[in-house]
mmCIF file of C-alpha atoms and ligand atoms in Angstrom:
data_model
loop_
_atom_site.group_PDB
_atom_site.id
_atom_site.type_symbol
_atom_site.label_atom_id
_atom_site.label_comp_id
_atom_site.label_asym_id
_atom_site.label_seq_id
_atom_site.Cartn_x
_atom_site.Cartn_y
_atom_site.Cartn_z
ATOM 1 C CA MET X 63 95.620 141.428 20.998
ATOM 2 C CA ALA X 64 97.231 140.535 24.314
ATOM 3 C CA GLU X 65 95.960 137.809 26.619
ATOM 4 C CA ILE X 66 94.331 139.401 29.696
ATOM 5 C CA SER X 67 94.566 137.043 32.664
ATOM 6 C CA LYS X 68 95.301 136.660 36.372
ATOM 7 C CA ASP X 69 97.831 133.876 35.709
ATOM 8 C CA LEU X 70 100.810 134.897 37.856
ATOM 9 C CA VAL X 71 102.928 131.909 36.881
ATOM 10 C CA LYS X 72 102.665 132.885 33.228
ATOM 11 C CA ALA X 73 103.412 136.526 34.022
ATOM 12 C CA VAL X 74 106.600 135.543 35.868
ATOM 13 C CA LYS X 75 107.661 133.172 33.079
ATOM 14 C CA LEU X 76 107.246 135.830 30.401
ATOM 15 C CA LEU X 77 109.319 138.321 32.411
ATOM 16 C CA GLU X 78 112.017 135.690 32.949
ATOM 17 C CA GLU X 79 112.137 135.157 29.179
ATOM 18 C CA GLY X 80 112.648 138.882 28.590
ATOM 19 C CA LYS X 81 109.119 139.523 27.277
ATOM 20 C CA LEU X 82 107.052 142.579 28.250
ATOM 21 C CA ILE X 83 103.732 142.407 30.065
ATOM 22 C CA GLY X 84 101.093 144.824 31.313
ATOM 23 C CA MET X 85 101.354 145.000 35.118
ATOM 24 C CA PRO X 86 98.660 146.366 37.432
ATOM 25 C CA THR X 87 99.578 148.769 40.208
ATOM 26 C CA GLU X 88 97.308 150.862 42.423
ATOM 27 C CA THR X 89 98.315 154.009 40.497
ATOM 28 C CA VAL X 90 98.299 153.105 36.800
ATOM 29 C CA TYR X 91 99.165 150.046 34.682
ATOM 30 C CA GLY X 92 102.855 149.592 33.917
ATOM 31 C CA LEU X 93 104.618 148.205 30.850
ATOM 32 C CA ALA X 94 106.806 145.776 32.756
ATOM 33 C CA GLY X 95 110.082 144.206 31.701
ATOM 34 C CA ASN X 96 112.987 142.352 33.302
ATOM 35 C CA ALA X 97 115.502 145.080 34.147
ATOM 36 C CA SER X 98 118.385 142.585 34.229
ATOM 37 C CA ILE X 99 117.992 141.819 30.502
ATOM 38 C CA PRO X 100 119.173 144.781 28.350
ATOM 39 C CA SER X 101 117.125 143.709 25.315
ATOM 40 C CA ALA X 102 113.966 143.672 27.458
ATOM 41 C CA VAL X 103 114.691 147.198 28.692
ATOM 42 C CA LEU X 104 115.337 148.375 25.142
ATOM 43 C CA SER X 105 112.040 146.936 23.987
ATOM 44 C CA ILE X 106 110.213 148.979 26.655
ATOM 45 C CA PHE X 107 111.436 152.164 24.936
ATOM 46 C CA GLU X 108 110.503 150.757 21.507
ATOM 47 C CA VAL X 109 107.005 149.590 22.450
ATOM 48 C CA LYS X 110 106.184 152.935 24.080
ATOM 49 C CA ASN X 111 107.979 154.956 21.425
ATOM 50 C CA ARG X 112 109.699 156.648 24.320
ATOM 51 C CA PRO X 113 112.926 158.636 24.019
ATOM 52 C CA LYS X 114 115.877 157.058 25.810
ATOM 53 C CA PHE X 115 116.575 160.237 27.776
ATOM 54 C CA ASP X 116 113.456 159.500 29.827
ATOM 55 C CA PRO X 117 114.522 157.145 32.661
ATOM 56 C CA LEU X 118 112.567 154.169 34.017
ATOM 57 C CA ILE X 119 111.286 153.264 37.502
ATOM 58 C CA LEU X 120 112.450 149.969 39.061
ATOM 59 C CA HIS X 121 109.727 148.088 40.957
ATOM 60 C CA PHE X 122 110.287 145.756 43.912
ATOM 61 C CA SER X 123 108.051 143.999 46.453
ATOM 62 C CA SER X 124 109.951 145.645 49.340
ATOM 63 C CA MET X 125 112.693 148.200 50.001
ATOM 64 C CA ASP X 126 114.902 145.376 51.322
ATOM 65 C CA LYS X 127 114.888 143.803 47.884
ATOM 66 C CA ALA X 128 115.897 147.128 46.323
ATOM 67 C CA GLU X 129 118.950 147.512 48.580
ATOM 68 C CA PRO X 130 121.609 146.138 46.197
ATOM 69 C CA TYR X 131 120.582 148.736 43.604
ATOM 70 C CA ILE X 132 121.023 151.820 45.787
ATOM 71 C CA ILE X 133 123.901 153.293 47.778
ATOM 72 C CA GLU X 134 122.101 154.924 50.695
ATOM 73 C CA ILE X 135 118.753 156.246 51.807
ATOM 74 C CA PRO X 136 118.756 159.777 53.281
ATOM 75 C CA LYS X 137 117.001 160.023 56.662
ATOM 76 C CA PRO X 138 113.894 162.016 55.596
ATOM 77 C CA LEU X 139 113.239 159.530 52.797
ATOM 78 C CA LYS X 140 113.624 156.669 55.281
ATOM 79 C CA ILE X 141 110.819 158.223 57.309
ATOM 80 C CA LEU X 142 108.616 158.372 54.212
ATOM 81 C CA ILE X 143 109.496 154.803 53.265
ATOM 82 C CA GLU X 144 108.555 153.524 56.701
ATOM 83 C CA LYS X 145 105.199 155.250 56.664
ATOM 84 C CA PHE X 146 104.129 155.071 53.012
ATOM 85 C CA THR X 147 105.585 151.953 51.411
ATOM 86 C CA PRO X 148 104.208 149.941 49.864
ATOM 87 C CA GLY X 149 102.216 152.736 48.243
ATOM 88 C CA PRO X 150 101.858 155.340 45.501
ATOM 89 C CA LEU X 151 105.280 156.912 46.022
ATOM 90 C CA THR X 152 108.511 156.707 43.982
ATOM 91 C CA PHE X 153 111.923 157.500 45.476
ATOM 92 C CA LEU X 154 114.906 158.922 43.605
ATOM 93 C CA LEU X 155 117.944 157.388 45.351
ATOM 94 C CA PRO X 156 121.679 157.313 44.547
ATOM 95 C CA LYS X 157 122.148 154.292 42.305
ATOM 96 C CA SER X 158 124.633 151.459 42.789
ATOM 97 C CA PRO X 159 126.776 150.239 39.872
ATOM 98 C CA LEU X 160 124.288 147.378 39.377
ATOM 99 C CA VAL X 161 121.875 149.826 37.707
ATOM 100 C CA SER X 162 122.596 150.484 34.032
ATOM 101 C CA ASP X 163 122.648 153.911 32.381
ATOM 102 C CA LEU X 164 119.821 152.724 30.153
ATOM 103 C CA ILE X 165 117.526 152.592 33.214
ATOM 104 C CA THR X 166 118.528 156.011 34.589
ATOM 105 C CA ALA X 167 119.298 157.772 31.281
ATOM 106 C CA GLY X 168 122.795 158.360 32.629
ATOM 107 C CA LEU X 169 121.570 160.146 35.802
ATOM 108 C CA ASP X 170 123.140 159.238 39.129
ATOM 109 C CA ARG X 171 119.855 158.539 40.884
ATOM 110 C CA VAL X 172 117.544 155.602 40.239
ATOM 111 C CA ALA X 173 113.766 155.688 40.713
ATOM 112 C CA ILE X 174 112.478 152.973 43.078
ATOM 113 C CA ARG X 175 108.842 152.100 43.676
ATOM 114 C CA ILE X 176 107.137 149.528 45.924
ATOM 115 C CA PRO X 177 103.536 149.223 44.745
ATOM 116 C CA THR X 178 100.847 148.052 47.143
ATOM 117 C CA HIS X 179 98.483 146.447 44.613
ATOM 118 C CA PRO X 180 98.123 142.817 45.829
ATOM 119 C CA LEU X 181 98.726 141.251 42.411
ATOM 120 C CA ALA X 182 101.738 143.492 41.757
ATOM 121 C CA GLN X 183 103.080 142.520 45.180
ATOM 122 C CA SER X 184 102.618 138.798 44.409
ATOM 123 C CA LEU X 185 104.310 139.186 41.043
ATOM 124 C CA LEU X 186 107.245 141.147 42.445
ATOM 125 C CA GLU X 187 107.675 138.705 45.352
ATOM 126 C CA ARG X 188 108.097 135.876 42.863
ATOM 127 C CA VAL X 189 110.852 137.429 40.752
ATOM 128 C CA THR X 190 114.563 137.693 41.536
ATOM 129 C CA PHE X 191 115.233 140.743 39.343
ATOM 130 C CA PRO X 192 114.069 144.390 39.347
ATOM 131 C CA VAL X 193 111.047 145.074 37.166
ATOM 132 C CA ALA X 194 111.314 148.211 35.042
ATOM 133 C CA ALA X 195 107.897 149.677 34.311
ATOM 134 C CA PRO X 196 106.865 153.012 32.874
ATOM 135 C CA SER X 197 103.155 153.672 32.495
ATOM 136 C CA ALA X 198 101.768 151.365 29.785
ATOM 137 C CA ASN X 199 100.745 154.042 27.278
ATOM 138 C CA PRO X 200 102.375 155.248 24.074
ATOM 139 C CA PHE X 201 104.692 158.190 24.863
ATOM 140 C CA GLY X 202 102.707 161.430 25.179
ATOM 141 C CA TYR X 203 99.332 159.830 25.921
ATOM 142 C CA VAL X 204 97.474 159.509 29.252
ATOM 143 C CA SER X 205 98.312 156.566 31.497
ATOM 144 C CA PRO X 206 96.091 153.443 31.514
ATOM 145 C CA THR X 207 93.970 152.600 34.542
ATOM 146 C CA LYS X 208 92.262 149.437 33.209
ATOM 147 C CA PRO X 209 93.549 146.323 31.386
ATOM 148 C CA SER X 210 91.452 147.308 28.338
ATOM 149 C CA HIS X 211 93.276 150.670 28.125
ATOM 150 C CA VAL X 212 96.571 148.801 27.819
ATOM 151 C CA ASN X 213 95.143 146.350 25.318
ATOM 152 C CA ASP X 214 93.652 149.106 23.132
ATOM 153 C CA GLN X 215 97.002 150.813 22.630
ATOM 154 C CA LEU X 216 99.721 148.204 23.168
ATOM 155 C CA GLY X 217 97.837 144.921 22.705
ATOM 156 C CA GLU X 218 99.442 144.298 19.310
ATOM 157 C CA LYS X 219 102.926 144.696 20.746
ATOM 158 C CA ILE X 220 102.857 142.685 23.993
ATOM 159 C CA PRO X 221 101.693 139.108 24.640
ATOM 160 C CA PHE X 222 100.097 139.441 28.068
ATOM 161 C CA ILE X 223 98.389 141.779 30.542
ATOM 162 C CA LEU X 224 98.123 140.724 34.182
ATOM 163 C CA ASP X 225 94.534 141.528 35.123
ATOM 164 C CA GLY X 226 94.406 143.457 38.388
ATOM 165 C CA GLY X 227 91.116 145.215 37.650
ATOM 166 C CA ASP X 228 90.705 148.986 37.768
ATOM 167 C CA CYS X 229 93.487 150.988 39.431
ATOM 168 C CA THR X 230 92.211 152.327 42.736
ATOM 169 C CA VAL X 231 94.365 155.478 42.886
ATOM 170 C CA GLY X 232 94.251 156.160 39.153
ATOM 171 C CA ILE X 233 96.979 158.785 38.967
ATOM 172 C CA GLU X 234 100.734 158.113 38.781
ATOM 173 C CA SER X 235 102.928 157.861 41.871
ATOM 174 C CA THR X 236 104.314 160.949 43.590
ATOM 175 C CA ILE X 237 108.056 161.198 42.881
ATOM 176 C CA VAL X 238 110.294 162.358 45.741
ATOM 177 C CA GLY X 239 114.030 162.846 46.196
ATOM 178 C CA MET X 240 116.520 164.999 48.095
ATOM 179 C CA GLU X 241 118.405 168.126 47.080
ATOM 180 C CA LEU X 242 120.967 168.984 49.756
ATOM 181 C CA ASP X 243 118.883 168.608 52.930
ATOM 182 C CA LYS X 244 115.529 169.324 51.354
ATOM 183 C CA VAL X 245 112.882 166.827 50.266
ATOM 184 C CA CYS X 246 111.672 167.615 46.738
ATOM 185 C CA VAL X 247 108.527 166.496 44.978
ATOM 186 C CA TYR X 248 109.300 166.116 41.272
ATOM 187 C CA ARG X 249 105.884 164.843 40.244
ATOM 188 C CA LYS X 250 102.658 165.394 42.139
ATOM 189 C CA GLY X 251 100.818 162.084 42.276
ATOM 190 C CA GLY X 252 98.857 159.510 44.215
ATOM 191 C CA LEU X 253 100.224 160.521 47.613
ATOM 192 C CA SER X 254 99.446 164.133 48.512
ATOM 193 C CA VAL X 255 102.129 166.731 49.209
ATOM 194 C CA GLU X 256 100.287 167.474 52.463
ATOM 195 C CA ALA X 257 100.733 163.877 53.669
ATOM 196 C CA ILE X 258 104.459 164.095 52.941
ATOM 197 C CA GLU X 259 104.872 167.500 54.601
ATOM 198 C CA GLU X 260 103.146 166.255 57.732
ATOM 199 C CA LEU X 261 106.064 163.891 58.267
ATOM 200 C CA VAL X 262 109.117 165.726 56.947
ATOM 201 C CA GLY X 263 108.171 169.410 57.036
ATOM 202 C CA GLU X 264 108.001 171.763 54.090
ATOM 203 C CA VAL X 265 109.091 170.290 50.769
ATOM 204 C CA LYS X 266 110.067 171.881 47.482
ATOM 205 C CA VAL X 267 107.461 171.125 44.820
ATOM 206 C CA TYR X 268 108.554 171.325 41.216
ATOM 207 C CA SER X 269 105.872 172.900 39.070
ATOM 208 C CA GLN X 270 104.638 171.219 35.900
ATOM 209 C CA SER X 271 105.711 174.204 33.838
ATOM 210 C CA SER X 272 109.349 173.880 34.897
ATOM 211 C CA SER X 273 111.340 174.312 31.686
ATOM 212 C CA LYS X 274 114.197 172.139 32.919
ATOM 213 C CA PRO X 275 112.402 169.256 34.572
ATOM 214 C CA ALA X 276 114.443 167.036 36.869
ATOM 215 C CA ALA X 277 112.096 164.217 35.891
ATOM 216 C CA PRO X 278 112.330 164.424 32.101
ATOM 217 C CA GLY X 279 108.913 162.823 31.569
ATOM 218 C CA MET X 280 107.379 165.894 33.131
ATOM 219 C CA LEU X 281 107.591 167.821 29.863
ATOM 220 C CA HIS X 282 104.646 170.036 29.180
ATOM 221 C CA SER X 283 102.363 168.186 26.764
ATOM 222 C CA HIS X 284 102.970 164.761 28.282
ATOM 223 C CA TYR X 285 99.318 164.043 28.953
ATOM 224 C CA ALA X 286 97.566 165.551 25.949
ATOM 225 C CA PRO X 287 95.016 163.325 24.232
ATOM 226 C CA ASN X 288 93.826 163.911 20.648
ATOM 227 C CA LYS X 289 91.179 166.652 20.948
ATOM 228 C CA VAL X 290 91.548 170.385 21.307
ATOM 229 C CA ASN X 291 91.496 170.575 25.095
ATOM 230 C CA LYS X 292 90.611 173.754 26.948
ATOM 231 C CA LEU X 293 90.257 174.825 30.546
ATOM 232 C CA PHE X 294 86.967 176.337 31.629
ATOM 233 C CA SER X 295 85.383 177.278 34.937
ATOM 234 C CA MET X 296 81.809 176.792 36.110
ATOM 235 C CA GLU X 297 81.654 180.416 37.290
ATOM 236 C CA SER X 298 82.014 181.705 33.750
ATOM 237 C CA ILE X 299 79.979 178.989 32.025
ATOM 238 C CA GLU X 300 77.314 181.568 31.045
ATOM 239 C CA SER X 301 79.794 183.431 28.882
ATOM 240 C CA LEU X 302 81.554 180.350 27.451
ATOM 241 C CA GLU X 303 81.063 180.003 23.704
ATOM 242 C CA PHE X 304 80.728 176.410 22.576
ATOM 243 C CA ASP X 305 78.764 174.169 20.238
ATOM 244 C CA PRO X 306 76.877 171.750 22.525
ATOM 245 C CA LYS X 307 76.950 168.960 19.924
ATOM 246 C CA SER X 308 80.675 168.987 19.195
ATOM 247 C CA SER X 309 81.898 169.849 22.692
ATOM 248 C CA GLY X 310 82.655 167.521 25.589
ATOM 249 C CA PHE X 311 82.955 168.443 29.245
ATOM 250 C CA VAL X 312 84.804 166.807 32.105
ATOM 251 C CA THR X 313 83.703 168.499 35.311
ATOM 252 C CA PHE X 314 84.424 167.977 38.986
ATOM 253 C CA SER X 315 80.972 167.652 40.550
ATOM 254 C CA GLU X 316 78.277 169.402 38.491
ATOM 255 C CA THR X 317 76.570 168.775 35.170
ATOM 256 C CA ILE X 318 75.990 171.511 32.597
ATOM 257 C CA ALA X 319 72.501 172.287 31.343
ATOM 258 C CA GLY X 320 72.083 172.209 27.566
ATOM 259 C CA VAL X 321 74.929 169.782 26.841
ATOM 260 C CA PRO X 322 73.917 166.241 25.761
ATOM 261 C CA LYS X 323 74.385 163.808 28.637
ATOM 262 C CA GLU X 324 76.735 161.573 26.662
ATOM 263 C CA ASN X 325 79.118 164.478 26.147
ATOM 264 C CA GLN X 326 79.638 165.119 29.858
ATOM 265 C CA ILE X 327 81.541 163.243 32.518
ATOM 266 C CA VAL X 328 81.287 164.294 36.160
ATOM 267 C CA LEU X 329 84.325 163.023 38.066
ATOM 268 C CA SER X 330 82.722 162.997 41.515
ATOM 269 C CA PRO X 331 79.220 164.296 42.259
ATOM 270 C CA ASN X 332 80.142 164.056 45.981
ATOM 271 C CA LYS X 333 83.277 166.191 45.490
ATOM 272 C CA ASP X 334 85.577 163.379 46.579
ATOM 273 C CA LEU X 335 89.071 164.095 45.240
ATOM 274 C CA ASN X 336 90.188 160.471 45.582
ATOM 275 C CA ILE X 337 87.309 159.327 43.407
ATOM 276 C CA ALA X 338 87.958 162.155 40.937
ATOM 277 C CA ALA X 339 91.606 161.054 40.663
ATOM 278 C CA SER X 340 90.652 157.438 40.063
ATOM 279 C CA ARG X 341 88.290 158.430 37.233
ATOM 280 C CA LEU X 342 90.246 161.190 35.485
ATOM 281 C CA PHE X 343 92.328 159.211 32.942
ATOM 282 C CA SER X 344 89.419 156.954 32.110
ATOM 283 C CA ALA X 345 87.293 160.040 31.466
ATOM 284 C CA LEU X 346 89.930 161.580 29.187
ATOM 285 C CA ARG X 347 90.125 158.352 27.184
ATOM 286 C CA GLU X 348 86.363 158.035 26.940
ATOM 287 C CA MET X 349 86.095 161.618 25.668
ATOM 288 C CA ASP X 350 88.988 161.074 23.289
ATOM 289 C CA ASN X 351 87.024 158.257 21.614
ATOM 290 C CA LYS X 352 83.947 160.419 21.040
ATOM 291 C CA GLU X 353 83.042 162.409 17.933
ATOM 292 C CA ILE X 354 83.616 165.730 19.599
ATOM 293 C CA LYS X 355 86.030 168.439 18.528
ATOM 294 C CA THR X 356 86.684 170.351 21.728
ATOM 295 C CA LEU X 357 87.020 168.998 25.230
ATOM 296 C CA PHE X 358 86.490 171.440 28.094
ATOM 297 C CA LEU X 359 88.092 170.523 31.416
ATOM 298 C CA GLU X 360 87.374 172.007 34.817
ATOM 299 C CA LEU X 361 90.045 172.322 37.489
ATOM 300 C CA VAL X 362 89.280 170.813 40.905
ATOM 301 C CA PRO X 363 90.088 172.293 44.353
ATOM 302 C CA GLU X 364 93.863 172.734 44.628
ATOM 303 C CA VAL X 365 94.308 170.577 47.758
ATOM 304 C CA ALA X 366 95.382 166.975 48.491
ATOM 305 C CA LEU X 367 95.050 164.833 45.345
ATOM 306 C CA GLY X 368 93.458 167.853 43.660
ATOM 307 C CA ARG X 369 96.955 169.219 43.094
ATOM 308 C CA ALA X 370 97.967 166.134 41.100
ATOM 309 C CA ILE X 371 94.646 166.104 39.242
ATOM 310 C CA ASN X 372 95.048 169.766 38.257
ATOM 311 C CA ASP X 373 98.630 169.124 37.171
ATOM 312 C CA ARG X 374 97.412 166.439 34.719
ATOM 313 C CA ILE X 375 94.514 168.635 33.539
ATOM 314 C CA ARG X 376 96.890 171.535 32.877
ATOM 315 C CA ARG X 377 99.177 169.237 30.923
ATOM 316 C CA ALA X 378 96.266 167.912 28.885
ATOM 317 C CA THR X 379 95.274 171.476 28.043
ATOM 318 C CA ASN X 380 98.822 172.782 27.613
ATOM 319 C CA SER X 381 98.106 175.557 30.087
HETATM 320 O O1 TXA S 685 102.745 155.291 39.214
HETATM 321 C C1 TXA S 685 103.785 155.161 38.576
HETATM 322 O O2 TXA S 685 104.838 155.716 38.920
HETATM 323 C C2 TXA S 685 103.756 154.279 37.327
HETATM 324 C C3 TXA S 685 103.567 152.820 37.759
HETATM 325 C C4 TXA S 685 103.567 151.866 36.594
HETATM 326 O O3 TXA S 685 104.560 152.486 38.692
HETATM 327 N N1 TXA S 685 104.928 154.448 36.541
HETATM 328 C C5 TXA S 685 105.186 155.589 35.852
HETATM 329 O O4 TXA S 685 106.355 155.546 35.111
HETATM 330 O O5 TXA S 685 104.459 156.555 35.875
HETATM 331 P P1 TXA S 685 106.676 156.604 33.971
HETATM 332 O O6 TXA S 685 107.943 156.100 33.370
HETATM 333 O O7 TXA S 685 105.530 156.751 33.068
HETATM 334 O O8 TXA S 685 106.963 157.911 34.748
HETATM 335 C C6 TXA S 685 108.093 157.956 35.593
HETATM 336 C C7 TXA S 685 108.655 159.316 35.686
HETATM 337 C C8 TXA S 685 109.126 159.866 34.361
HETATM 338 O O9 TXA S 685 108.684 161.189 34.303
HETATM 339 C C9 TXA S 685 110.634 159.801 34.475
HETATM 340 O O10 TXA S 685 111.223 160.836 33.766
HETATM 341 C C10 TXA S 685 110.849 159.928 35.961
HETATM 342 O O11 TXA S 685 109.792 159.239 36.526
HETATM 343 N N2 TXA S 685 112.091 159.285 36.382
HETATM 344 C C11 TXA S 685 112.390 157.981 36.364
HETATM 345 N N3 TXA S 685 113.655 157.762 36.782
HETATM 346 C C12 TXA S 685 114.162 158.960 37.092
HETATM 347 C C13 TXA S 685 115.439 159.404 37.575
HETATM 348 N N4 TXA S 685 116.408 158.546 37.806
HETATM 349 N N5 TXA S 685 115.610 160.729 37.776
HETATM 350 C C14 TXA S 685 114.610 161.607 37.525
HETATM 351 N N6 TXA S 685 113.394 161.242 37.051
HETATM 352 C C15 TXA S 685 113.170 159.944 36.840
HETATM 353 MG MG1 MG S 686 104.221 157.815 32.018
#
């Protein structure tokens, strides 16, 4: 198992040596490696069992530090950077020759993210190289939001997890880029589409069911855990056929009568979408570890972070 610790000096040293570590961010934990060492980048794909056509995000402590790796920043994205970085947003920007094809899977844009998590900031301030970090889960599984999630699945393969506690946002970053003059959202995430549109006007939002995703990791079943997962709605609960003992429920705000307490997780009794987002992946993991056969998931209101939550729920249920 990996060492879980707050030792920044050790975290930096391991990255310098080309080793991989678990890195906290406010969205989800990353599987971090030194992007200037090709063997370290290759081992990220190996440890995650991730196909090489799925490109990686480069993490920096500030946009200034990312400058050598990009050619230019289009105006609307500059506005978003000024307002929302550091934060749960990733930018697709034209890459400079310093960025290898292994990072971008041969694409001409590179993904750049400036996380706001204090420990991630401290780590990134101390290094002189870009840190490549996909979410620290095996390919096709939900992202980790606690050090123990990383340890459970990748602890045998990496030496160290930097302990930044529970992720406060709990859902991956929103990915934005430009197509001609239009801002596009390629992945709905920790910053709402509404917040982006308030600053730059209407954006194009790619849907999760897009058959030709511009962000290759957005393939349909990307978030499916091990159970048979199904959508359900509270309105039709009376007519839902299920075995209370072998069924689990993840609901937005209400509990369901007749289902054992331990087989239900309510994301936010107060209907707070931010809290629901921060608890979703943890809830899916908890349910995945239970002796149930079918997991029923309820969609949340399709606004603000609810849009990202519903995107992940639809992926988990392949609907
Ligand atoms: O919140 C996050 O973004 C987390 C934390 C650790 O920063 N990272 C994360 O990375 O979610 P990952 O690799 O699990 O998801 C990144 C997504 C993938 O779907 C990938 O295909 C897409 O970003 N992506 C990365 N570089 C890209 C590029 N150059 N063009 C298009 N899509 C890209
Ligand atoms: Mg991921």
